[in-house]
Coordinates of C-alpha atoms in Angstrom, one line a residue:
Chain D
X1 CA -5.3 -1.2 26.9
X2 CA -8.7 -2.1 27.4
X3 CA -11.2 -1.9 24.6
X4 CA -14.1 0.8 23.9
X5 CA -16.0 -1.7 21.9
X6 CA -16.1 -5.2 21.9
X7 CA -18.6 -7.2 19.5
X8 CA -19.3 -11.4 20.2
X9 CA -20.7 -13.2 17.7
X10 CA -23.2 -10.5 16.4
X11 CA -26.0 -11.4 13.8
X12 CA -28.5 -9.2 12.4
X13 CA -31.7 -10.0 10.4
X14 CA -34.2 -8.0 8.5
X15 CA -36.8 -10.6 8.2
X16 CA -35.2 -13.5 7.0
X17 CA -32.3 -12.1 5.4
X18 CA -29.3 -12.5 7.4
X19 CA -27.8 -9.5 7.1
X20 CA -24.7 -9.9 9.0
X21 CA -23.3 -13.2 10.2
X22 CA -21.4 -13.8 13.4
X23 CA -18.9 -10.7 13.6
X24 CA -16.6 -10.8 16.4
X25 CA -14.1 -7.7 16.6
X26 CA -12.8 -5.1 19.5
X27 CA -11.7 -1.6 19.0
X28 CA -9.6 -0.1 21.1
X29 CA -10.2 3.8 22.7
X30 CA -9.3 6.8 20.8
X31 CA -8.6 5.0 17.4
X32 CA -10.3 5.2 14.2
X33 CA -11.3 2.1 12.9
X34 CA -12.3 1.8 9.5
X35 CA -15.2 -0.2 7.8
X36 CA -15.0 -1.4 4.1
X37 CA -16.6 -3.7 1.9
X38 CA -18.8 -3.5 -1.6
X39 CA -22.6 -1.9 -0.9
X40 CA -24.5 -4.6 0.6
X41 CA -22.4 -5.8 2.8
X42 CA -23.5 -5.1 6.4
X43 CA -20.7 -2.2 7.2
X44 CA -23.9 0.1 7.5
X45 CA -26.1 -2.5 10.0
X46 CA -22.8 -3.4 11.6
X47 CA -22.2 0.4 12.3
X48 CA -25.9 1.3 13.4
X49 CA -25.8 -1.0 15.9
X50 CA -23.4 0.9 18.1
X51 CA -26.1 3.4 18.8
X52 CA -29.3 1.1 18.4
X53 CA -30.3 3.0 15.2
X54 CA -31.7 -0.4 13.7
X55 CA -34.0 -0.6 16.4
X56 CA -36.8 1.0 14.4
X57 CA -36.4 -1.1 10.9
X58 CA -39.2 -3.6 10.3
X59 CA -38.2 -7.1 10.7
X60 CA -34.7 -6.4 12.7
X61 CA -33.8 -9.1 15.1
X62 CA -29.9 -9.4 16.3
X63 CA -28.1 -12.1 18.2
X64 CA -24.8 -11.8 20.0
X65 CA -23.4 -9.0 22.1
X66 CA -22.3 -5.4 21.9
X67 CA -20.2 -4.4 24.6
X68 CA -19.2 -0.5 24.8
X69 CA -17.6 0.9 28.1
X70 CA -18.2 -2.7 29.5
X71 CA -21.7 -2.4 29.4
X72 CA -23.9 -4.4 27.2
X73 CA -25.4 -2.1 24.9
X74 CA -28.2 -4.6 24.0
X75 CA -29.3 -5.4 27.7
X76 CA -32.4 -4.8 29.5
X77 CA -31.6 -1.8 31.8
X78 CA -29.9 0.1 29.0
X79 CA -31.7 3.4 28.1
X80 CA -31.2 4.2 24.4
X81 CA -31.4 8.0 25.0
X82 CA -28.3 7.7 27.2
X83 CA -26.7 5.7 24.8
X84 CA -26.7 7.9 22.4
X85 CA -25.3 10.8 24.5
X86 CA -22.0 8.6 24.7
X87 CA -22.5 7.4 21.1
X88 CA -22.5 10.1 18.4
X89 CA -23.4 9.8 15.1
X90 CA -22.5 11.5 11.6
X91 CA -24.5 10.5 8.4
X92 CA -23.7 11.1 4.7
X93 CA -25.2 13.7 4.1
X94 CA -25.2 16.9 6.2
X95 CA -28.3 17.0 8.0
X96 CA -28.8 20.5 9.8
X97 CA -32.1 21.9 11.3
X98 CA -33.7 24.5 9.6
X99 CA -32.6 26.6 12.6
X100 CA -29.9 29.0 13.4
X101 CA -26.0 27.4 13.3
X102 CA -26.2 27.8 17.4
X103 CA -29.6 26.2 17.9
X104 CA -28.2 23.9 15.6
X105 CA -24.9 23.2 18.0
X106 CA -27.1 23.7 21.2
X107 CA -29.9 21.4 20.3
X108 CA -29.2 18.3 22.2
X109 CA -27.9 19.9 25.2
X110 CA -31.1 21.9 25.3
X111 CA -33.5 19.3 25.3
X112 CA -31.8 17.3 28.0
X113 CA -32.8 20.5 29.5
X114 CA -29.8 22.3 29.5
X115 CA -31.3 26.3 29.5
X116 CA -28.5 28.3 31.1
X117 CA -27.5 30.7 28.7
X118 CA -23.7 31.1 29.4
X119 CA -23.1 27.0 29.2
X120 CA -24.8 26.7 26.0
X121 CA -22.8 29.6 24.8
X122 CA -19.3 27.9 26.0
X123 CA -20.0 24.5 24.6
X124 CA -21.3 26.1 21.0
X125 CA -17.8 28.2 20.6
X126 CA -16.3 24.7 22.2
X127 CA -17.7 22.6 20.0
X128 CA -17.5 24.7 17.2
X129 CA -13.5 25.4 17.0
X130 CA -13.0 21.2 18.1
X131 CA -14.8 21.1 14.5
X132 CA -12.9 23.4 13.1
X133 CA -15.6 25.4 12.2
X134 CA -15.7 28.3 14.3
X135 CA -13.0 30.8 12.9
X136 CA -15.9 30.4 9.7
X137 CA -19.0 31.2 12.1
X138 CA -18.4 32.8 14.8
X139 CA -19.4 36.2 13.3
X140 CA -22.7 34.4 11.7
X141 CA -23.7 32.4 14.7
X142 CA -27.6 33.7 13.7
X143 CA -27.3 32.7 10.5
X144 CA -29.6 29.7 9.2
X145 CA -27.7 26.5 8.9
X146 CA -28.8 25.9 5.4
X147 CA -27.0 28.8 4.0
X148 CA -23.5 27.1 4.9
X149 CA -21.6 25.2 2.3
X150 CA -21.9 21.3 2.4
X151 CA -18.7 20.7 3.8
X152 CA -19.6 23.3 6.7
X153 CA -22.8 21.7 6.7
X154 CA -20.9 18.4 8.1
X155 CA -18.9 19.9 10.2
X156 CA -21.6 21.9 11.8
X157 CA -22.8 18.3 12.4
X158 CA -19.8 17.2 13.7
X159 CA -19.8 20.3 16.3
X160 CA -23.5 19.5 17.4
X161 CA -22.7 15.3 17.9
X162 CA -19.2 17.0 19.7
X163 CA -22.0 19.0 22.1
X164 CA -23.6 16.6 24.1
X165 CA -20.1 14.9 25.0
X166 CA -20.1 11.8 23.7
X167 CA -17.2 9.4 23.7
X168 CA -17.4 7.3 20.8
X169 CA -18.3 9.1 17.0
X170 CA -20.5 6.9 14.2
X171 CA -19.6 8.1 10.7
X172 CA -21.4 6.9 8.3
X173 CA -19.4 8.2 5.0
X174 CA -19.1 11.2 6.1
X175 CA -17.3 12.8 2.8
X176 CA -19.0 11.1 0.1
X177 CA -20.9 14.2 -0.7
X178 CA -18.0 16.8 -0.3
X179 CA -15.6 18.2 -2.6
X180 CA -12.0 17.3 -1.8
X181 CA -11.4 20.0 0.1
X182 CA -14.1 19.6 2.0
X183 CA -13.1 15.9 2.6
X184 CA -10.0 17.3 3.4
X185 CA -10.8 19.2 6.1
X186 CA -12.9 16.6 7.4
X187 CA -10.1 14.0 7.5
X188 CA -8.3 16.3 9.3
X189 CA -10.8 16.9 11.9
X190 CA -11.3 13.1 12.6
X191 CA -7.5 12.9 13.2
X192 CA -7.9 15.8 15.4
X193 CA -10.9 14.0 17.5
X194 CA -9.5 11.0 17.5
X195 CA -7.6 12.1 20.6
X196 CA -10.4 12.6 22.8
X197 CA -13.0 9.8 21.2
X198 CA -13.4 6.2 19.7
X199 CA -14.0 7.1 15.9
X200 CA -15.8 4.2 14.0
X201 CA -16.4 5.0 10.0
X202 CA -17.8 3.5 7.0
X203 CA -16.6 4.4 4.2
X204 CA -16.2 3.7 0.3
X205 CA -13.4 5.5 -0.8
X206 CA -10.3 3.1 0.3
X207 CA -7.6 6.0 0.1
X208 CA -10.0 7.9 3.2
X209 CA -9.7 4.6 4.6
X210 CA -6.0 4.0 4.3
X211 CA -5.3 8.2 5.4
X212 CA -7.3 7.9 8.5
X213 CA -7.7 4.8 10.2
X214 CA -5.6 2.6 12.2
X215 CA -7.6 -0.5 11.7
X216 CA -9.6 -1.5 8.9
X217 CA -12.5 -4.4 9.0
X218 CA -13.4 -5.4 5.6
X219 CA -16.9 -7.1 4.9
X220 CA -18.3 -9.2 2.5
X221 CA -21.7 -10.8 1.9
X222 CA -22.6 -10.1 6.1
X223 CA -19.0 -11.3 7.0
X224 CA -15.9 -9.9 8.5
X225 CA -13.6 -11.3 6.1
X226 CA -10.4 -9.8 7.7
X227 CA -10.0 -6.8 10.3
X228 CA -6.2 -5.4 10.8
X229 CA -4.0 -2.6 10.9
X230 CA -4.7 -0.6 8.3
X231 CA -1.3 -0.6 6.9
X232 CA -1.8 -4.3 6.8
X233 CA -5.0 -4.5 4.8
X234 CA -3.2 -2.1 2.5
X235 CA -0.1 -3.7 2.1
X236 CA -0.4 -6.9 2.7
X237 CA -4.1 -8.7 3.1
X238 CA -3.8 -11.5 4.2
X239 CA -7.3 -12.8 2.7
X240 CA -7.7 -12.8 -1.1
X241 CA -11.1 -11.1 -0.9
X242 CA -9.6 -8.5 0.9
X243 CA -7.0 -8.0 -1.8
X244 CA -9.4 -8.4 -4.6
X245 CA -11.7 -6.0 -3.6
X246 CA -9.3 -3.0 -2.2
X247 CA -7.3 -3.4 -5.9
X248 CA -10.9 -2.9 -7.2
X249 CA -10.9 -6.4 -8.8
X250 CA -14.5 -7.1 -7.6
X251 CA -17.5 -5.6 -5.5
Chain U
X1 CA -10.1 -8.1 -16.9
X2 CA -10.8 -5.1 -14.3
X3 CA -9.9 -1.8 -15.0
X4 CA -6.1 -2.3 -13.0
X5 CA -4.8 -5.2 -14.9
X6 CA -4.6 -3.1 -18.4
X7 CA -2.1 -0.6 -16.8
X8 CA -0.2 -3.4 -14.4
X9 CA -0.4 -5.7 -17.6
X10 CA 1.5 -3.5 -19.6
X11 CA 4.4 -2.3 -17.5
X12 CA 4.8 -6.3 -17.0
X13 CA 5.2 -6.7 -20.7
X14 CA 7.6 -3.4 -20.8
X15 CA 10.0 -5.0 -18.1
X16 CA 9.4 -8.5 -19.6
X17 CA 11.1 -6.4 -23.1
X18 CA 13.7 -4.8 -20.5
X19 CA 14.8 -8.6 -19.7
X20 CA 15.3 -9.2 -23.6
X21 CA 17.1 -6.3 -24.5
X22 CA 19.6 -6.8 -21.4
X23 CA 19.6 -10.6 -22.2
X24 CA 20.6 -9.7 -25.5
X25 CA 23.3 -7.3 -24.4
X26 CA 25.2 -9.6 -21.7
X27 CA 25.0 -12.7 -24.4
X28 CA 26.9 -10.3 -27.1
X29 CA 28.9 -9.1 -25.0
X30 CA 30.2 -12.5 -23.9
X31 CA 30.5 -13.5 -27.4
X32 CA 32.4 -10.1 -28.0
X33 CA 34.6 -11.0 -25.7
X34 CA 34.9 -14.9 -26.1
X35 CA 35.7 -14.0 -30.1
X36 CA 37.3 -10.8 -29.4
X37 CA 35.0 -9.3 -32.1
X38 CA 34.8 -5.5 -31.9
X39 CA 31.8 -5.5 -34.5
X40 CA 29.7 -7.0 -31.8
X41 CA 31.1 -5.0 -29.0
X42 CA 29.9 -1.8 -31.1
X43 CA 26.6 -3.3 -31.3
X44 CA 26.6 -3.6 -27.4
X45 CA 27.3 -0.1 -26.8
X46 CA 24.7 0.8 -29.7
X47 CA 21.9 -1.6 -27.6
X48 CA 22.5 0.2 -24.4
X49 CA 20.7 3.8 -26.0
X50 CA 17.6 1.6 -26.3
X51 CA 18.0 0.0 -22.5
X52 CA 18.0 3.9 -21.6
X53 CA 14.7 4.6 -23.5
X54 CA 13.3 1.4 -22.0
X55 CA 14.1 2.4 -18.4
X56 CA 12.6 5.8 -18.8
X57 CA 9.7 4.3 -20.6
X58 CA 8.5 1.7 -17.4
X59 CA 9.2 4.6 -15.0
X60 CA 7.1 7.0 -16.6
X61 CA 4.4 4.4 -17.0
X62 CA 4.6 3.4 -13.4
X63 CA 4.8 7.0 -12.4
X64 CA 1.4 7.4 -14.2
X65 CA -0.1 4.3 -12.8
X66 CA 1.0 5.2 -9.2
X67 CA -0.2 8.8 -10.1
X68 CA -3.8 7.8 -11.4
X69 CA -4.6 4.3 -10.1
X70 CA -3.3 4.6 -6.7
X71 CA -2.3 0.9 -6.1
X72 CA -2.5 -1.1 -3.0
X73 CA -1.4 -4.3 -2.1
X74 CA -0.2 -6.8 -4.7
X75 CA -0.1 -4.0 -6.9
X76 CA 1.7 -1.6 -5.1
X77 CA 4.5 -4.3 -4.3
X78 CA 4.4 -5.0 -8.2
X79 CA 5.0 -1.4 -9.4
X80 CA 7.6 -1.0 -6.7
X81 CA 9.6 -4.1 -7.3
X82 CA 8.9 -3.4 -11.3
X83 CA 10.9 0.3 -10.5
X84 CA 13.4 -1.6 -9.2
X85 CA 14.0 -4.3 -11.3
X86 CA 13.7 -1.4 -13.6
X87 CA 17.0 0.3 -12.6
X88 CA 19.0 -3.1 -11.4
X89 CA 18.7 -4.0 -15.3
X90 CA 19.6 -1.1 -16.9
X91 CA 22.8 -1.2 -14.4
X92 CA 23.8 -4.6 -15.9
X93 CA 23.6 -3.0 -19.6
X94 CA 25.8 -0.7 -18.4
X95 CA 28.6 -3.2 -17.1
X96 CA 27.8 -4.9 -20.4
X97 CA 28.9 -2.2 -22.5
X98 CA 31.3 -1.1 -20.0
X99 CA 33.4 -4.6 -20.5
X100 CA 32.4 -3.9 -24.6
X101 CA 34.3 -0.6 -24.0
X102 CA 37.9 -2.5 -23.4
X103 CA 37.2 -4.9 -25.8
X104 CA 36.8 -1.8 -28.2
X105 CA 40.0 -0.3 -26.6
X106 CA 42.5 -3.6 -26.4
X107 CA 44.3 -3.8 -30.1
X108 CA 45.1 -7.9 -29.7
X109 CA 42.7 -10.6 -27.9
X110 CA 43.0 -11.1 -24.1
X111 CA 46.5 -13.8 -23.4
X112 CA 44.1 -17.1 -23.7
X113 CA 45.9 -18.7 -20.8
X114 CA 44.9 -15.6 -18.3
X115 CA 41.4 -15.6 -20.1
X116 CA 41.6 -19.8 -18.9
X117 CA 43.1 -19.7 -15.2
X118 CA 40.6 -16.8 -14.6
X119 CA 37.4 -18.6 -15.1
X120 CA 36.1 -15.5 -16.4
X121 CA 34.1 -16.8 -19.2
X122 CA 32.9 -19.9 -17.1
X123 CA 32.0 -16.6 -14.8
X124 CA 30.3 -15.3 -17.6
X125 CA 28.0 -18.2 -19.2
X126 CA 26.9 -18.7 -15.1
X127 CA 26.0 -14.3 -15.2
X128 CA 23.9 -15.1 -18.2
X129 CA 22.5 -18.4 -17.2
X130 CA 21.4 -16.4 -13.6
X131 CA 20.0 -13.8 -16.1
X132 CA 17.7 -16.2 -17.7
X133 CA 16.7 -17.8 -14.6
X134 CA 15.5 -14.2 -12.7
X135 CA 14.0 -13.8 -15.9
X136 CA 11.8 -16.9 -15.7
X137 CA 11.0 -16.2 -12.3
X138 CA 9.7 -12.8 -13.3
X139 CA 7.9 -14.2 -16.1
X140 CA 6.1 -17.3 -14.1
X141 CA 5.9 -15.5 -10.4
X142 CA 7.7 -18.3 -9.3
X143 CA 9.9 -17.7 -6.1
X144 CA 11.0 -20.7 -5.7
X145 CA 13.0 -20.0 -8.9
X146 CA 14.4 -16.4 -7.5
X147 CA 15.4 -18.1 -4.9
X148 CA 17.8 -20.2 -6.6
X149 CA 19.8 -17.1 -7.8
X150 CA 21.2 -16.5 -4.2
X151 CA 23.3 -19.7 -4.7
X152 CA 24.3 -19.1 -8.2
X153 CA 25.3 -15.6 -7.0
X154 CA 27.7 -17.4 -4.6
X155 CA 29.5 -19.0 -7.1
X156 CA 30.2 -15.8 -9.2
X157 CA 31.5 -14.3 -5.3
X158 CA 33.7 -17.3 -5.0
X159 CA 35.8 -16.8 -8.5
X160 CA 35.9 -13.1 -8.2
X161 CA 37.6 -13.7 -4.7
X162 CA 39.5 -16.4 -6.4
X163 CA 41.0 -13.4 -9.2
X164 CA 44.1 -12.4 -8.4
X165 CA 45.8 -15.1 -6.9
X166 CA 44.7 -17.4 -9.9
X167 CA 46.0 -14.3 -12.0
X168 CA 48.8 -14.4 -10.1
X169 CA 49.6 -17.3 -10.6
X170 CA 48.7 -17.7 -14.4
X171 CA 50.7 -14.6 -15.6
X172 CA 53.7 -16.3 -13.4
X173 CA 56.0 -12.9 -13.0
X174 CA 55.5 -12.1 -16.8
X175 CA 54.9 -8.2 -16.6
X176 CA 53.8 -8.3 -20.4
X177 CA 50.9 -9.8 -19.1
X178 CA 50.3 -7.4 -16.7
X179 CA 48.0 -5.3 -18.6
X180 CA 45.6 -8.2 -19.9
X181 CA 45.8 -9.5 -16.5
X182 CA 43.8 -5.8 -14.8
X183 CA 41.6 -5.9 -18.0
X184 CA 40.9 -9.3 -16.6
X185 CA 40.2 -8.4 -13.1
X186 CA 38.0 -5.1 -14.0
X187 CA 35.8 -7.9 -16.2
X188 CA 35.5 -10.5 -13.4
X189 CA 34.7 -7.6 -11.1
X190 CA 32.0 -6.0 -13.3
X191 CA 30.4 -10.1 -13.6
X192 CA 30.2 -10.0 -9.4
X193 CA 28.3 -6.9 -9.4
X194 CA 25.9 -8.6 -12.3
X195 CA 25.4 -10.9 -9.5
X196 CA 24.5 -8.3 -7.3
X197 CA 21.9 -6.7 -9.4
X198 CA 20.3 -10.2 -10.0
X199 CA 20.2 -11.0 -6.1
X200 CA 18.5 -7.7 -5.9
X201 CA 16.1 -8.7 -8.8
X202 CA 15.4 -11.8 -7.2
X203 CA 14.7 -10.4 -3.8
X204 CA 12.3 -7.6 -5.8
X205 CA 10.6 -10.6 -7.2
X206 CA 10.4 -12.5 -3.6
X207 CA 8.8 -9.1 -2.6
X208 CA 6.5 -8.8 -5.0
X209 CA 4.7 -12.0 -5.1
X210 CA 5.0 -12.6 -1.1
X211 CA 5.7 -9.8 0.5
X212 CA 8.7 -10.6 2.6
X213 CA 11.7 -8.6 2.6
X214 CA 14.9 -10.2 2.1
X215 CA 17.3 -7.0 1.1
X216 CA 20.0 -6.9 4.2
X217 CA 18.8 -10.2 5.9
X218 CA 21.6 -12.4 6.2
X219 CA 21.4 -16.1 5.1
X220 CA 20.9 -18.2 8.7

């Protein structure tokens, strides 16, 4: 199988900090790949640079290459717009627009210019159930966003990334600021997805890691100390960092 | 000290108390049958009620620390081998007192020349010595000490297959003997399985500490 994502060599800098330090890994299509490590340890900048989200800090300067699709992501003719149609992205918190829970769904299709009234319709109820938030909405699609819960906050996030089509979903702990059933729901939905898209998360909470994922990368200090099957980091680690820090000896 | 190591600390030091009671009860109940001395048979079977409250003890620690700590890695393997260990201990009390049970039932000694051409107590002292050892092993992580106990446990094999013809042979057509000769047999039988619960121990401590599997993997 070939991969979705393949990273050579990759080093990031704010400035002169060297924020991450030569990380070379693949992930292969419809997984979920798992990134752990103590805060401060470049999961985050490792993860933003799948959609070029770093683009706009002050003092960011990368080296190496990001390969999604086969394309590099990094090169001159890409257009970061497009990218980020193929590469969708979930943050910690829930992030609505103070709009309606359809203009929120509909937004991105609508400004790539997408007007027609019956599509926009199709992919809101579309997006909405693959989130598994439509039996909860669909009699309330007027309603503002911000009323929803937090947890159906996220997943109305999840439905409007899921809009625009893209193939490959950034989450960026998605469930740190849900209750557990909330985080419940949303674990379920990424095993769900993970049939139809590349799902690349960072997250804190090793037992989310261990559910979900089928590999797990573990950094440290801008490194990628080991990256495995997730049943391997959890079982058996093969570095001693790894094991120290996932039976919360250190970070 | 991280949070962990108070909860994995202490179900070590409950096992580690598991090895001394059991220790205590397989030594007695060698030397109950060595002197044929009921008293200390008694005191086997009174030792085994506090291996049971052991046993439930570490598994309802290790439940909790599964239940609240969630272990991975090294410390998952740990609490699983330690449940194990756990159960393959409190099996040898039980053949301890089991063989303290005939003693208490026999009204004379065991014939001393069947006890002899058995090599049940030679059986014995190597049982007890393989105790100590899995024990030393558990205490110091040291594999390369568990790993010593699959050849000991080989020797215990070879005289249990050995029994009956040496039995055989030893009671030379003498029916009166017949009964001490079973009693006998059931011992060095009980001993083998000892051996068996120690391989097992020693292949939960291989487990623990590097994570290979040895249980059904057959010696090249």
């Amino acid at each position: 199988m070939s991969h979705k994502l393949t990273t050579q060599d990759v080093h990031v800098w704010y400035g002169s900090f060297h924020a991450l330090k030569g990380v070379t890994l693949s992930v292969k299509p419809n997984t979920v790949t798992a990134f752990i490590g103590p805060s401060g340890c470049g999961k985050s900048t490792f993860l933003r640079l799948f959609n070029r989200m770093n683009d706009y800090i002050e003092g960011f300067h990368m080296g190496g290459e990001i390969i999604i699709d086969g394309r590099n992501i990094y090169g001159k003719r890409i257009l970061v717009e497009e990218l980020r149609k193929e590469v969708g992205m979930v943050f910690q918190k829930p992030n609505p627009f103070p709009k309606s829970i359809y203009d929120n769904v509909v937004y991105g299709l609508q400004i790539q210019g997408i007007n027609d009234k019956h599509v926009l319709e199709e992919a809101c109820e579309t997006s909405l159930k693959q989130a598994a938030l439509w039996n909860e909405v669909k009699d309330n699609l007027k309603k503002s966003a911000l009323a929803l819960s937090g947890g159906q906050q996220q997943r109305l996030c999840i439905a409007r990334t899921l809009a625009v089509k893209p193939t490959m979903i950034l989450m960026d702990e998605p469930a740190s600021a849900l209750d557990p059933i909330s985080t419940a729901k949303i674990e379920e939905l990424i095993l769900e997805l993970k049939s139809q898209y590349t799902i690349v998360i960072v997250t804190h909470n090793m037992q989310q890691a261990a559910r979900i994922s089928d590999r797990t990368a573990f950094f440290y200090l801008g490194e990628l100390i080991e990256y495995d099957k997730t049943v391997n980091i959890f079982t058996n680690p093969k570095e001693e960092k790894t094991q120290s820090y996932i039976t919360g000896r250190f970070g | 000290m991280s949070q962990i190591d108070n909860p994995v600390h202490n179900i070590k030091s409950a096992l580690d108390q598991m090895f001394d009671l059991v220790t205590m009860q397989l030594t007695k109940s060698k030397d109950a049958l060595a002197g044929f001395d009921k008293d200390l048979a008694r005191e086997v079977i009174q030792i085994e009620k506090r291996v049971n409250g052991q046993e439930l003890q570490i598994d309802r620690v290790a439940e909790n620390f599964i239940a609240l700590y969630s272990p991975v890695a090294i410390d998952l393997r740990f609490v699983l081998a330690a449940l194990k260990i756990n159960n393959n201990l409190e099996r040898i009390g039980d053949i301890a007192e089991g063989i303290s049970k005939y003693i208490n039932e026999t009204n004379s000694p065991l014939d001393a020349t069947l006890m002899e051409e058995s090599n049940v107590m030679p059986m014995y002292e190597a049982a007890l010595r393989m105790l100590k050892e899995v024990h030393e092993a558990y205490e110091k992580e040291d594999t390369s000490i568990a790993r010593k106990i699959f050849k000991s446990d080989d020797y215990l094999d070879h005289i249990n297959a050995e029994a009956i013809t040496n039995l055989t042979h030893a009671a030379n057509g003498d029916a009166s003997k017949l009964s001490d000769a079973l009693y006998i047999i059931s011992i060095i039988r009980k001993l083998e399985r000892i051996g068996d619960q120690l391989k097992n121990i020693a292949e939960e401590i291989i487990f623990y500490i590097e994570a290979k599997v040895l249980k059904h993997v057959k010696p090249k």
